[in-house]
């Protein structure tokens, strides 16, 4: 055995020359693959930047304090998108308050009981499917259940409920995966101290996973705020002349919002001037960028504290 | 089955009776009957995979966490079977503390790491809590090093300090029995020496059971030693005697490096 190895080496001229051939090939493959990944990555980034650049180019001239705060005037042909921003933020805040506890609770359930129980595995698969369901389906579901069946009407309340449904699956999944990143050593440490499973979860695992969960929640809201279809039939109004104020009445009234404004404004050419559409488009992008920046900040702040 | 191996004239803190554990049907412990003497340091030695950790985890039911582990036999703490259904798991683990091979401080401040247990178990707060934390950190020989930065993250400490923090965290819940699974294996010689001194000190007040691969360490710090092989106790007795005049050939081979 040893002899054949030795003679093989002698033929090839020793270990070094054997390695030299492979080293060269490895270096080539490495350069090729890294180059390919780099090129594709760059293309993606450029694509996104181009998109933002085009919208900024067209939208920036429209942006002004007045545009962001004033209601539309002269039959939508002038003025700003103040009520739409207000409505979008309002929809999002409600969805945040309702979807976060539900989603986190669901994620905790899946992470804690997921492996052993067949029911939970089924739940996981269903939630994953729901997270991939097109938003229009949520919109129609919301229309059937909240608007019609529960008699909420086309209203802020129905919009909140629909957006909540839309956000919950992704929050569940994010929470579950964030909890699964908690090292077993930490959980064991808690249990070995005599903490109950609940205490270990609440005091140790959740705080550890919190930055990840919050980031996921914010990203999910960012997606929701830009979607027109969940609120299309459930909460939206193109524009109402009613004052945008907050009261119990607001709950039962439809709200204007940015994505719906964009969709309708674009569908009816000639009514809303193009520059206003571009402006609203840019505003929506800025809103989501703001949310994403918030997510990064939250994560950074929390990570820095004790990790 | 073999009679429980006990040290004569020593009060027993915790004892196993014909304890067997299998993972996926593969036995890891076979009929272990050991009585661990009170207020002394007991070392468990033996080749890798012989079941030391399994035995240790059986003593505070951390094996419950492993889905495929099956156990038969009994573990008696103060005469009560800890695997009895009516046993309170929280109370058991409060009485039988555990330190792991790799230090695992919680991602919170040094103070919080130690305070968490007493706060949740005994509802301590304010001055009383501070005293318990200070006391535990002193016993773990860490107080002088961290007293000015108690609000710093536990993760910002060195490995050896982290392990002492974990020991303090355990002491703060007022256990009677301390289980340590290779507490020094991730540490440098100086930290190791500190922990060894600490274990010797703790052995005066607590029942300490230490798993170690370091035979010199076992000889240095323990009063009693159990030698395990293939899930069975090969020899068990006073450390000095086991190392100097082993009764069994396997023990002699192992401590002279002729095995594993
Ligand atoms: N979670 C587990 N699942 C399946 N088998 C396991 C598990 N834990 C331990 N075993 C097996 O049980 C046996 C005893 O393991 P144990 O960890 O108790 O050994 P040990 O004496 O602590 O070894 P070491 O000195 O390497 O830590 C080994 O054969 C191991 O492979
Ligand atoms: Mg082990």
Coordinates of C-alpha atoms in Angstrom, one line a residue, chain A residues 128-262:
Chain A
X128 CA -45.2 29.7 4.5
X129 CA -47.7 29.3 1.8
X130 CA -49.7 32.3 3.1
X131 CA -46.6 34.4 3.1
X132 CA -46.2 33.7 -0.6
X133 CA -49.9 34.4 -1.4
X134 CA -50.4 37.3 -3.8
X135 CA -51.7 40.5 -2.0
X136 CA -54.7 40.7 -4.2
X137 CA -56.0 37.5 -2.6
X138 CA -55.8 39.2 0.8
X139 CA -57.7 42.1 -0.7
X140 CA -60.5 40.0 -1.9
X141 CA -60.6 38.0 1.3
X142 CA -60.8 41.3 3.3
X143 CA -63.6 42.4 1.1
X144 CA -65.6 39.3 1.6
X145 CA -65.0 38.9 5.3
X146 CA -64.4 42.3 6.9
X147 CA -66.1 44.7 4.5
X148 CA -69.2 42.6 3.7
X149 CA -69.6 39.8 6.3
X150 CA -68.6 41.9 9.3
X151 CA -70.2 45.0 7.9
X152 CA -67.1 47.1 8.5
X153 CA -67.7 48.7 5.1
X154 CA -64.9 50.0 3.0
X155 CA -63.1 51.6 6.0
X156 CA -59.9 52.1 7.9
X157 CA -60.9 49.3 10.2
X158 CA -61.4 46.8 7.4
X159 CA -58.0 48.0 5.9
X160 CA -56.2 47.4 9.2
X161 CA -57.6 43.9 9.5
X162 CA -56.7 43.0 5.9
X163 CA -53.2 44.5 6.2
X164 CA -52.8 42.6 9.5
X165 CA -53.6 39.3 7.8
X166 CA -51.2 40.3 5.0
X167 CA -48.3 41.0 7.4
X168 CA -48.8 38.2 10.0
X169 CA -47.5 35.2 8.0
X170 CA -44.1 36.9 7.2
X171 CA -43.8 38.1 10.9
X172 CA -44.5 34.5 12.1
X173 CA -41.8 33.1 9.8
X174 CA -39.3 35.8 10.7
X175 CA -39.9 35.3 14.5
X176 CA -39.6 31.6 14.1
X177 CA -36.3 31.8 12.3
X178 CA -35.0 34.5 14.6
X179 CA -35.8 32.2 17.6
X180 CA -34.0 29.3 16.0
X181 CA -30.8 31.3 15.8
X182 CA -30.8 31.5 19.6
X183 CA -27.9 29.2 20.7
X184 CA -29.0 26.1 22.5
X185 CA -26.3 26.8 25.0
X186 CA -28.2 29.9 26.1
X187 CA -31.5 28.1 26.5
X188 CA -29.8 25.2 28.3
X189 CA -28.2 27.8 30.6
X190 CA -31.5 29.3 31.5
X191 CA -33.2 25.9 32.1
X192 CA -30.2 24.7 34.2
X193 CA -30.7 27.8 36.4
X194 CA -34.2 26.5 37.1
X195 CA -36.1 28.9 34.9
X196 CA -39.2 27.6 33.4
X197 CA -39.5 27.2 29.7
X198 CA -41.6 30.4 29.5
X199 CA -39.1 32.3 31.6
X200 CA -36.2 31.1 29.4
X201 CA -38.1 32.2 26.4
X202 CA -39.2 35.5 27.7
X203 CA -36.0 36.5 29.5
X204 CA -33.3 35.0 27.3
X205 CA -34.4 33.8 23.9
X206 CA -36.8 36.6 22.9
X207 CA -34.4 39.4 23.9
X208 CA -31.7 37.7 21.9
X209 CA -33.9 37.3 18.9
X210 CA -35.6 40.8 19.2
X211 CA -33.4 42.8 16.8
X212 CA -34.1 40.2 14.1
X213 CA -37.8 40.1 14.9
X214 CA -38.2 43.9 14.8
X215 CA -36.2 44.1 11.6
X216 CA -38.5 41.6 10.1
X217 CA -41.6 43.4 11.3
X218 CA -40.5 46.7 9.9
X219 CA -39.6 45.2 6.6
X220 CA -42.9 43.5 6.4
X221 CA -44.7 46.8 7.1
X222 CA -42.6 48.4 4.4
X223 CA -43.9 45.9 2.0
X224 CA -47.5 46.4 3.2
X225 CA -47.4 50.2 2.9
X226 CA -46.5 50.0 -0.8
X227 CA -49.1 47.4 -1.7
X228 CA -52.3 48.8 -3.3
X229 CA -54.3 45.6 -3.6
X230 CA -54.9 44.6 0.0
X231 CA -56.5 48.0 0.6
X232 CA -58.0 48.4 -2.8
X233 CA -61.4 47.0 -2.0
X234 CA -61.2 47.3 1.8
X235 CA -60.1 50.7 2.8
X236 CA -59.3 53.0 0.0
X237 CA -60.9 56.1 -1.3
X238 CA -59.4 58.0 -4.2
X239 CA -59.8 61.3 -2.5
X240 CA -62.3 62.6 0.0
X241 CA -62.8 66.2 0.7
X242 CA -63.4 65.4 4.3
X243 CA -60.8 66.8 6.7
X244 CA -58.2 64.3 7.6
X245 CA -58.7 64.2 11.4
X246 CA -58.6 61.4 13.9
X247 CA -61.8 60.3 15.6
X248 CA -63.8 57.2 16.1
X249 CA -65.6 58.1 12.9
X250 CA -62.4 57.7 11.0
X251 CA -62.4 54.0 11.8
X252 CA -65.5 53.5 9.7
X253 CA -64.5 55.7 6.9
X254 CA -62.3 54.8 3.9
X255 CA -58.9 56.5 3.8
X256 CA -56.8 57.8 0.9
X257 CA -53.4 56.3 0.6
X258 CA -50.4 56.5 -1.6
X259 CA -50.5 53.2 -3.6
X260 CA -54.1 53.6 -4.4
X261 CA -53.6 57.2 -5.4
X262 CA -50.9 56.1 -7.8

